[in-house]
Amino acid sequence: MPKKDKSQTPKKTFKSFMLKTLFKRLPIIIGFALFFMILSFKILERFPEPLKQGIAEYFTLNTPYVAEIETLDRINFFPSLYVGISNMILREKDNVAITHLEMEKAKIHVPFLTKFTHAREVYDLGIIGLKADAGIMTPQAIEIETLGFVDSLDQGSSLSNLIIAGSYAEQPMRFTADVTKKKTLFGNKVYKFENVMPFTFDIAGVSLSGNFVYLYDKMAIQNAVISVADNQFNLKDSFIVENQQLVTDNPIYCLLGHDFKAETTLCTQYIDTKTQE
């Protein structure tokens, strides 16, 4: 009968000891890492001027424009991410006298873990007084008077709306999307973009309504209807996001590119002739 090789026993014992020690101390290691990360965030929050310059530089490096931010109203990294700015301007790099975008105020407030969990939840979101030339954000010039969440008048209702009011291509514009309002464990109000999100988009007497549908890394428009004067047309389903990239072959982008002052047919290529009477 062959003898057991006892020379491996100490190695196995040491390996087992190290693994047990690691697992026992792992929570402590993670705790220290989180502590120093939070401490770093809190230190950064005390120096808003470099952060303001960093945000402006980010826009300057990633766009063809020079970004200026007058005031960083507030910034927090933990326990939630909050960024609020006032008076942002985008100028032409070759001629800073030319202004392409102006925005009076903007804010975003999201849970800290959203970055890691990819949850579509927001504490707050707002824009006031944005003006952008054609081609900067949208095919034609856009003005956003207000963007934000509006709660239902029914205090017991979980339904709220994300509303954008302003003008597009010098025509009245209003966008409304349904979101769900709920309370977190700590009593904070949070808005969630559900997997199916009804919306209505009105420009110059043209109304587009339907559902935004989230499909993992895609976002689709389904069950859409476009209304012009007294006529309604059912539209084919289409995507607005695929592989985390914006898609331009859809009725929303078509509507944004439409010349509302000219008498031309409106996005007829998206009409679902199979369901249309």
Coordinates of C-alpha atoms in Angstrom, one line a residue:
M1 CA 0.0 0.0 0.0
P2 CA 1.6 3.4 -1.1
K3 CA 2.4 5.9 1.7
K4 CA 0.7 9.3 1.7
D5 CA 2.8 12.2 0.8
K6 CA 2.7 14.3 4.0
S7 CA 4.9 17.0 2.5
Q8 CA 1.9 18.7 0.9
T9 CA 0.0 18.9 4.2
P10 CA 1.7 22.1 5.5
K11 CA 1.1 23.9 2.2
K12 CA -2.6 22.9 2.1
T13 CA -2.9 24.0 5.7
F14 CA -1.2 27.3 5.1
K15 CA -3.4 28.0 2.0
S16 CA -6.5 27.1 3.9
F17 CA -5.4 29.4 6.7
M18 CA -4.8 32.3 4.3
L19 CA -8.1 31.9 2.6
K20 CA -10.0 31.8 6.0
T21 CA -8.1 34.9 7.1
L22 CA -8.9 36.7 3.9
F23 CA -12.6 36.0 4.1
K24 CA -12.7 37.0 7.8
R25 CA -10.9 40.3 7.1
L26 CA -12.6 41.0 3.8
P27 CA -15.4 43.0 5.3
I28 CA -12.8 45.1 7.3
I29 CA -10.8 45.7 4.1
I30 CA -13.9 46.7 2.2
G31 CA -15.0 48.9 5.1
F32 CA -11.6 50.8 5.1
A33 CA -11.7 51.2 1.3
L34 CA -15.2 52.7 1.5
F35 CA -14.2 54.9 4.4
F36 CA -11.3 56.4 2.5
M37 CA -13.3 56.7 -0.7
I38 CA -16.1 58.6 1.2
L39 CA -13.4 60.8 2.9
S40 CA -11.9 61.6 -0.5
F41 CA -15.3 62.6 -1.8
K42 CA -15.9 64.8 1.2
I43 CA -12.6 66.5 0.7
L44 CA -13.3 67.1 -2.9
E45 CA -16.7 68.7 -2.1
R46 CA -14.9 71.4 -0.1
F47 CA -13.1 72.7 -3.2
P48 CA -15.9 73.6 -5.7
E49 CA -13.8 75.9 -7.8
P50 CA -11.4 73.2 -9.2
L51 CA -14.4 70.9 -9.7
K52 CA -16.3 73.7 -11.6
Q53 CA -13.2 74.1 -13.8
G54 CA -13.0 70.3 -14.3
I55 CA -16.7 70.1 -15.5
A56 CA -16.1 73.0 -17.9
E57 CA -12.9 71.4 -19.2
Y58 CA -14.8 68.1 -19.7
F59 CA -17.3 69.7 -22.0
T60 CA -14.5 71.6 -23.8
L61 CA -12.5 68.5 -24.5
N62 CA -15.5 66.4 -25.5
T63 CA -17.4 68.9 -27.7
P64 CA -16.3 71.3 -30.5
Y65 CA -17.0 74.2 -28.2
V66 CA -15.5 76.2 -25.3
A67 CA -17.5 75.7 -22.1
E68 CA -17.9 78.3 -19.4
I69 CA -19.7 77.8 -16.0
E70 CA -20.2 80.8 -13.8
T71 CA -21.3 79.1 -10.6
L72 CA -21.2 75.6 -9.3
D73 CA -24.2 75.9 -7.0
R74 CA -23.7 72.6 -5.2
I75 CA -21.8 69.3 -5.6
N76 CA -22.0 66.1 -3.5
F77 CA -20.6 62.7 -4.1
F78 CA -21.9 60.7 -1.1
P79 CA -24.4 59.5 0.0
S80 CA -25.9 60.6 -3.2
L81 CA -24.5 62.4 -6.3
Y82 CA -25.7 66.0 -6.7
V83 CA -24.5 68.5 -9.3
G84 CA -26.1 71.9 -9.7
I85 CA -24.7 74.7 -11.9
S86 CA -25.8 78.2 -13.0
N87 CA -25.1 80.2 -16.2
M88 CA -23.4 77.7 -18.5
I89 CA -22.3 78.9 -22.0
L90 CA -20.9 77.0 -25.0
R91 CA -18.9 79.2 -27.4
E92 CA -17.3 78.7 -30.7
K93 CA -13.6 77.6 -30.3
D94 CA -12.4 79.6 -33.3
N95 CA -14.5 82.7 -32.3
V96 CA -15.5 82.9 -28.7
A97 CA -17.8 85.9 -29.5
I98 CA -20.2 83.3 -31.1
T99 CA -22.4 81.6 -28.5
H100 CA -24.2 78.4 -29.4
L101 CA -25.8 77.4 -26.0
E102 CA -26.8 79.2 -22.9
M103 CA -28.4 77.7 -19.8
E104 CA -29.5 79.5 -16.7
K105 CA -29.7 76.6 -14.3
A106 CA -29.3 72.8 -14.3
K107 CA -29.3 70.1 -11.6
I108 CA -29.2 66.4 -11.3
H109 CA -29.5 64.4 -8.1
V110 CA -29.1 60.6 -8.3
P111 CA -28.5 57.7 -5.8
F112 CA -24.8 56.9 -5.3
L113 CA -25.3 53.3 -6.3
T114 CA -27.0 54.1 -9.6
K115 CA -23.6 54.1 -11.3
F116 CA -23.0 50.5 -10.3
T117 CA -26.6 49.1 -10.4
H118 CA -27.7 50.9 -13.6
A119 CA -31.1 51.5 -11.9
R120 CA -33.1 54.2 -13.7
E121 CA -33.8 56.2 -10.6
V122 CA -33.4 59.9 -10.0
Y123 CA -34.0 62.0 -6.9
D124 CA -34.3 65.2 -8.9
L125 CA -33.6 66.6 -12.4
G126 CA -34.1 70.1 -13.6
I127 CA -33.2 72.6 -16.3
I128 CA -34.3 76.3 -16.5
G129 CA -33.7 78.7 -19.4
L130 CA -31.8 76.7 -21.9
K131 CA -31.3 78.0 -25.5
A132 CA -29.3 76.0 -28.1
D133 CA -28.7 76.6 -31.7
A134 CA -29.6 74.1 -34.5
G135 CA -27.2 71.2 -34.5
I136 CA -26.0 71.6 -31.0
M137 CA -28.5 69.3 -29.2
T138 CA -31.1 68.8 -31.8
P139 CA -31.4 69.2 -35.6
Q140 CA -33.2 72.6 -35.1
A141 CA -33.0 75.3 -32.5
I142 CA -34.5 74.5 -29.1
E143 CA -35.5 76.5 -26.1
I144 CA -36.3 74.8 -22.8
E145 CA -38.1 77.0 -20.4
T146 CA -38.4 74.3 -17.8
L147 CA -37.6 70.7 -17.4
G148 CA -38.5 68.8 -14.3
F149 CA -40.7 66.4 -12.4
V150 CA -44.3 67.3 -11.6
D151 CA -46.2 65.1 -9.0
S152 CA -49.8 64.1 -9.3
L153 CA -52.3 66.3 -7.3
D154 CA -53.5 63.0 -5.7
Q155 CA -51.2 62.7 -2.7
G156 CA -51.7 58.9 -2.6
S157 CA -50.8 58.4 -6.3
S158 CA -47.4 57.0 -7.3
L159 CA -47.7 58.6 -10.8
S160 CA -45.6 61.6 -11.7
N161 CA -44.5 63.2 -14.9
L162 CA -41.3 64.4 -16.4
I163 CA -42.3 67.5 -18.3
I164 CA -40.3 69.6 -20.8
A165 CA -41.9 72.9 -21.8
G166 CA -40.5 75.4 -24.3
S167 CA -40.2 75.8 -28.1
Y168 CA -38.6 74.0 -31.0
A169 CA -37.9 75.4 -34.4
E170 CA -39.7 78.5 -33.1
Q171 CA -42.9 76.4 -32.5
P172 CA -44.5 75.6 -29.2
M173 CA -43.2 72.4 -27.7
R174 CA -44.2 70.2 -24.8
F175 CA -43.0 66.7 -23.8
T176 CA -44.5 64.6 -21.1
A177 CA -43.5 61.1 -19.9
D178 CA -44.9 59.0 -17.1
V179 CA -42.6 58.1 -14.2
T180 CA -43.2 56.3 -10.9
K181 CA -42.7 58.2 -7.6
K182 CA -41.7 56.2 -4.5
K183 CA -40.1 56.5 -1.1
T184 CA -36.7 55.0 -0.3
L185 CA -35.9 53.2 3.0
F186 CA -34.7 56.6 4.3
G187 CA -37.8 58.4 3.3
N188 CA -36.4 60.2 0.3
K189 CA -38.5 60.7 -2.8
V190 CA -37.2 59.0 -5.9
Y191 CA -38.5 58.9 -9.4
K192 CA -38.1 55.7 -11.4
F193 CA -38.2 55.3 -15.2
E194 CA -40.1 52.1 -15.7
N195 CA -39.5 49.5 -18.4
V196 CA -42.6 50.8 -20.2
M197 CA -43.0 54.5 -20.1
P198 CA -45.9 56.3 -21.8
F199 CA -45.1 59.6 -23.4
T200 CA -46.6 62.5 -25.4
F201 CA -44.6 64.9 -27.6
D202 CA -46.4 67.9 -29.0
I203 CA -44.9 70.4 -31.5
A204 CA -46.8 73.0 -33.5
G205 CA -50.1 71.1 -33.4
V206 CA -48.5 67.8 -34.2
S207 CA -48.8 65.2 -31.4
L208 CA -46.7 62.0 -31.1
S209 CA -47.7 59.6 -28.4
G210 CA -46.7 56.0 -27.5
N211 CA -44.5 54.0 -25.1
F212 CA -40.8 54.1 -24.5
V213 CA -39.8 50.5 -23.8
Y214 CA -36.4 49.6 -22.2
L215 CA -35.0 46.3 -23.6
Y216 CA -31.6 45.8 -21.8
D217 CA -29.2 47.9 -23.9
K218 CA -31.9 49.1 -26.3
M219 CA -34.8 51.5 -26.1
A220 CA -37.8 51.2 -28.4
I221 CA -40.8 53.2 -29.3
Q222 CA -43.9 51.0 -29.4
N223 CA -47.6 51.5 -30.0
A224 CA -47.0 55.0 -31.3
V225 CA -49.6 57.2 -32.8
I226 CA -49.1 60.5 -34.6
S227 CA -51.9 63.1 -34.8
V228 CA -52.0 65.9 -37.3
A229 CA -55.2 68.1 -37.4
D230 CA -58.1 65.6 -37.3
N231 CA -56.0 62.7 -38.7
Q232 CA -54.4 59.9 -36.7
F233 CA -51.9 57.4 -37.9
N234 CA -50.5 54.3 -36.2
L235 CA -46.7 54.0 -36.5
K236 CA -44.4 51.1 -36.8
D237 CA -42.3 50.1 -33.8
S238 CA -38.7 51.4 -33.9
F239 CA -35.6 51.9 -31.8
I240 CA -34.2 55.2 -30.5
V241 CA -31.2 53.5 -28.7
E242 CA -29.3 50.4 -29.8
N243 CA -26.1 49.1 -28.2
Q244 CA -26.2 52.3 -26.1
Q245 CA -26.0 54.5 -29.2
L246 CA -28.7 56.9 -30.3
V247 CA -30.5 55.9 -33.5
T248 CA -31.8 58.5 -35.9
D249 CA -34.2 56.2 -37.9
N250 CA -37.3 56.7 -35.8
P251 CA -40.4 59.0 -35.8
I252 CA -39.1 61.2 -33.0
Y253 CA -35.9 62.1 -34.8
C254 CA -38.0 62.6 -38.0
L255 CA -40.3 64.9 -36.2
L256 CA -37.3 66.9 -34.8
G257 CA -36.0 67.3 -38.4
H258 CA -39.3 68.3 -39.9
D259 CA -39.7 71.8 -41.4
F260 CA -42.9 72.9 -39.7
K261 CA -43.2 76.0 -41.8
A262 CA -43.2 74.2 -45.1
E263 CA -46.2 72.2 -46.4
T264 CA -44.7 68.8 -46.7
T265 CA -45.9 65.3 -45.7
L266 CA -44.9 64.4 -42.1
C267 CA -42.9 61.3 -41.5
T268 CA -45.1 59.0 -43.6
Q269 CA -42.4 56.3 -43.9
Y270 CA -43.2 55.3 -40.3
I271 CA -46.9 54.8 -40.8
D272 CA -48.0 51.2 -40.2
T273 CA -50.0 50.5 -43.3
K274 CA -51.0 47.1 -42.0
T275 CA -53.1 48.5 -39.2
Q276 CA -54.2 51.7 -40.9
E277 CA -57.7 51.8 -42.2

